[in-house]
Amino acid sequence: MTDRPLTLMAVHAHPDDEATGTGGVLARYAAEGFRTVLVTCTDGGCGDGPGGAKPGDPGHDPAAVAVMRRRELEASCEVLKISDLETLDYADSGMMGWPANDAPDSFWGTPVADGAARLAELMRHYRPDVVVTYDENGFYGHPDHIQANRITMAALELTELTPKVYWTTAPRSMMQRFGEMMREFGGEDLPEPDPEEAAAMARIGLPDDEITTWVDTAAFSGQKFDALAAHASQGENIFFLKMGKERFGELMGMETFVRVRDTTGAPLPENDLFAGLR
């Protein structure tokens, strides 16, 4: 045993991703006295600019958007009581197929070995007991999420560390409820998805019985909501904010993961990322 606090490291692609998928666990484990480290890989420059300007629109300045989103990220970290924020500051690659994918400084275009080496340095510094990132498809196919998975798994191979490793996911039962809420709150403004999009949505997440780890974060859903709200410039894209805190808590009070590496032997399913470590 040492005096070093147990440490959770979450590796995310963009400002606001920390709140969406892991805001509950970051807040919960911070409240329990653990060290919480957030690594944000990109600058978020492909997000909305002032007035909702999209990349390529007049008035969209990726550098200015990145500065704005850094301030919002810091505010979110305050809400979630994150101990340490590290930013790799790669250029946001945008959605799959966007021209930004091919920009020379984009995260998607960065050699995995280069990103992994930088992340491995942070892992050696913080020595996380638990590492969380996305699955190999970046949950829904976003190039920067996929790249975050790749550099995280490669970085672990460069270190002597043996943390528990988790990939974020969602139970299909929750995805169904989420779809119902989107229709409820989107109303007539929500277009019908084409069959290809609907089929892709149906593949997101996992069957409930394939999820290894269910962490109750209901007591921290208000913090998670406020952390999302801190990313005010992206409010148009953050659907969850439309439902209000109460309904948000009903839907988002459980965070779910797949455990992909473990040396503790903690039995599955589990309800604690630190099962077997305390």
XYZ file of C-alpha atoms in Angstrom:
278
model
C 0.000 0.000 0.000
C 1.141 3.559 -0.674
C -0.140 7.018 0.128
C -0.809 7.631 -3.567
C -4.556 8.044 -4.177
C -6.281 5.641 -6.507
C -6.360 7.305 -9.921
C -8.823 7.262 -12.819
C -7.636 8.482 -16.225
C -10.245 9.185 -18.924
C -8.965 9.680 -22.475
C -11.437 11.633 -24.602
C -11.417 13.108 -28.076
C -13.051 16.555 -27.738
C -14.121 19.113 -25.164
C -17.595 18.003 -23.921
C -16.952 14.260 -24.452
C -15.781 14.013 -20.845
C -19.245 14.976 -19.629
C -21.323 12.915 -22.041
C -19.874 9.467 -21.448
C -18.001 9.688 -18.162
C -19.237 12.776 -16.315
C -20.911 10.608 -13.709
C -17.900 8.444 -12.875
C -15.534 11.413 -12.906
C -17.758 13.247 -10.414
C -18.418 10.157 -8.302
C -14.797 9.107 -7.897
C -13.657 12.673 -7.287
C -16.235 12.826 -4.475
C -14.787 9.601 -3.066
C -11.356 11.212 -2.860
C -9.762 9.569 -5.879
C -7.566 11.422 -8.340
C -9.346 12.017 -11.644
C -7.270 12.804 -14.723
C -8.826 13.924 -17.994
C -6.833 13.776 -21.220
C -8.545 15.664 -24.068
C -6.908 14.849 -27.391
C -8.193 17.584 -29.739
C -8.888 21.285 -29.576
C -12.542 20.976 -30.643
C -12.015 23.440 -33.506
C -14.613 21.710 -35.695
C -17.348 22.524 -33.210
C -19.924 25.277 -33.609
C -18.718 28.854 -33.721
C -20.569 31.994 -32.592
C -24.197 31.984 -33.668
C -24.007 28.278 -34.445
C -21.643 28.746 -37.405
C -20.529 25.365 -38.741
C -17.098 24.493 -40.140
C -16.802 26.025 -43.597
C -19.493 28.636 -42.918
C -18.666 32.363 -42.970
C -17.628 33.413 -39.506
C -16.346 29.979 -38.433
C -12.761 30.376 -37.230
C -11.399 27.033 -35.934
C -8.684 28.733 -33.876
C -11.201 31.011 -32.142
C -13.567 28.078 -31.590
C -10.710 26.131 -30.001
C -9.989 28.987 -27.549
C -13.657 29.224 -26.614
C -13.972 25.489 -26.144
C -10.875 25.359 -23.943
C -12.549 27.812 -21.557
C -15.698 25.680 -21.573
C -13.661 22.527 -20.947
C -12.021 24.118 -17.923
C -15.463 25.122 -16.590
C -16.722 21.559 -17.049
C -13.707 20.223 -15.156
C -14.530 22.577 -12.281
C -18.087 21.243 -12.146
C -16.941 17.617 -12.170
C -14.119 18.347 -9.673
C -11.565 16.802 -12.037
C -8.148 16.809 -10.395
C -5.967 17.192 -13.484
C -6.666 18.286 -17.054
C -4.174 17.459 -19.806
C -4.719 18.537 -23.408
C -2.839 17.103 -26.385
C -4.214 19.914 -28.606
C -4.336 18.035 -31.882
C -6.572 19.666 -34.474
C -10.156 18.419 -34.424
C -10.650 16.083 -37.405
C -14.393 16.630 -37.764
C -16.757 13.850 -38.775
C -15.660 10.944 -40.964
C -15.183 12.121 -44.537
C -14.806 15.819 -43.735
C -11.883 17.712 -45.337
C -10.507 18.301 -41.834
C -9.676 14.570 -41.671
C -6.784 15.229 -44.041
C -5.410 18.401 -42.485
C -1.690 17.938 -41.730
C -2.139 18.543 -37.979
C -5.408 16.629 -37.531
C -5.650 14.015 -34.812
C -6.958 11.471 -37.327
C -3.915 12.037 -39.532
C -1.410 11.804 -36.672
C 0.613 8.583 -36.582
C -0.673 6.414 -33.749
C 2.878 5.931 -32.477
C 3.314 9.692 -32.032
C 0.090 10.152 -30.074
C 0.762 7.011 -28.048
C 4.227 8.222 -27.028
C 2.791 11.487 -25.678
C 0.003 9.707 -23.827
C 2.409 7.119 -22.412
C 4.379 9.976 -20.800
C 1.210 11.112 -19.045
C 0.424 7.568 -17.948
C 3.886 7.183 -16.444
C 3.425 10.483 -14.627
C -0.050 9.821 -13.201
C 0.193 6.001 -12.939
C -3.559 5.425 -13.332
C -5.205 2.441 -11.679
C -8.122 2.655 -14.123
C -8.090 3.909 -17.717
C -11.280 4.648 -19.655
C -11.620 5.427 -23.351
C -13.832 4.480 -26.331
C -14.168 1.147 -28.080
C -12.432 0.370 -31.369
C -15.242 2.006 -33.357
C -15.184 5.142 -31.222
C -18.707 4.221 -30.021
C -20.313 5.607 -33.179
C -17.544 5.809 -35.759
C -16.134 9.281 -35.126
C -12.522 9.373 -36.395
C -11.146 11.203 -33.354
C -12.854 8.746 -30.992
C -11.366 5.833 -32.945
C -7.942 7.483 -32.772
C -8.302 8.020 -29.014
C -8.860 4.287 -28.618
C -5.861 3.505 -30.786
C -3.402 5.756 -28.989
C -4.669 4.666 -25.571
C -4.196 0.979 -26.243
C -0.826 1.617 -27.897
C 0.318 3.845 -25.013
C -0.446 1.107 -22.512
C 1.889 -1.204 -24.437
C 4.685 1.348 -24.054
C 4.463 1.382 -20.257
C 4.958 -1.171 -17.524
C 1.598 -0.217 -16.019
C -1.248 -2.700 -15.599
C -4.381 -0.637 -14.923
C -7.886 -1.916 -15.350
C -8.972 -0.738 -18.804
C -12.532 0.038 -19.843
C -14.290 1.071 -23.019
C -17.412 3.197 -22.759
C -20.612 1.719 -24.126
C -24.374 1.896 -23.768
C -26.938 -0.856 -23.238
C -29.257 -1.328 -26.191
C -32.206 -0.984 -23.805
C -31.029 2.531 -22.943
C -30.449 3.389 -26.590
C -34.081 2.483 -27.241
C -35.250 4.812 -24.439
C -32.933 7.501 -25.758
C -34.525 7.213 -29.200
C -37.971 7.595 -27.641
C -36.848 10.709 -25.752
C -35.312 12.203 -28.882
C -38.666 11.877 -30.613
C -40.428 13.319 -27.562
C -38.217 16.372 -27.234
C -37.322 16.800 -30.894
C -40.946 16.842 -31.991
C -41.640 17.945 -35.534
C -38.157 19.435 -35.871
C -36.575 15.978 -35.750
C -36.326 14.515 -39.260
C -36.987 10.847 -39.818
C -33.648 9.038 -40.125
C -33.041 7.287 -43.417
C -32.940 3.468 -43.220
C -29.133 3.377 -43.346
C -28.832 5.822 -40.416
C -31.480 3.922 -38.464
C -29.606 0.648 -38.998
C -26.333 2.262 -37.878
C -28.028 3.649 -34.755
C -29.358 0.191 -33.938
C -25.792 -1.134 -33.887
C -24.563 1.429 -31.351
C -23.949 0.050 -27.881
C -24.203 -3.569 -26.779
C -26.853 -6.031 -25.671
C -27.371 -5.545 -21.956
C -25.904 -8.951 -21.070
C -22.582 -8.109 -22.773
C -21.938 -5.072 -20.571
C -19.498 -5.924 -17.798
C -19.695 -2.846 -15.600
C -22.715 -0.829 -14.451
C -21.804 2.185 -12.303
C -24.614 3.986 -10.482
C -23.992 7.705 -10.912
C -27.549 8.921 -10.271
C -26.417 11.036 -7.313
C -24.102 12.931 -9.679
C -26.439 13.385 -12.643
C -26.963 17.055 -11.724
C -23.227 17.666 -11.922
C -23.090 15.815 -15.216
C -25.900 17.981 -16.601
C -24.145 21.157 -15.421
C -20.876 19.987 -16.970
C -22.615 19.533 -20.306
C -24.242 22.945 -19.923
C -20.761 24.446 -19.405
C -20.159 23.697 -23.091
C -22.677 26.389 -23.978
C -21.333 27.078 -27.464
C -22.243 23.526 -28.464
C -25.731 23.620 -26.963
C -27.377 23.057 -30.328
C -25.560 19.727 -30.587
C -26.057 18.602 -26.979
C -29.516 17.098 -27.182
C -29.543 16.060 -23.518
C -29.820 19.652 -22.314
C -33.312 19.929 -23.813
C -34.825 17.431 -21.405
C -34.035 19.272 -18.140
C -32.221 17.912 -15.106
C -34.944 15.598 -13.804
C -35.525 13.705 -17.031
C -31.797 13.780 -17.725
C -31.155 12.065 -14.395
C -33.723 9.375 -15.190
C -31.979 8.509 -18.438
C -28.346 9.197 -17.541
C -28.026 7.984 -13.949
C -26.096 4.852 -14.902
C -22.816 4.738 -16.801
C -21.813 1.502 -18.469
C -18.548 0.008 -19.662
C -16.850 -3.069 -21.031
C -13.810 -4.197 -19.091
C -11.093 -5.138 -21.562
C -8.050 -5.510 -19.285
C -7.838 -6.593 -15.672
C -5.301 -8.083 -13.289
C -7.466 -7.962 -10.153
C -9.718 -10.924 -10.860
C -12.746 -8.929 -9.701
C -15.866 -10.932 -10.646
C -18.151 -9.780 -13.430
C -20.540 -8.123 -13.778
C -19.312 -5.385 -11.464
C -20.667 -2.047 -10.261
C -17.406 -0.238 -9.558
C -14.509 0.635 -11.875
C -12.229 0.173 -8.876
C -13.559 -3.262 -7.911
C -10.613 -5.372 -6.806
C -8.470 -2.303 -6.110
C -9.920 -1.241 -2.771
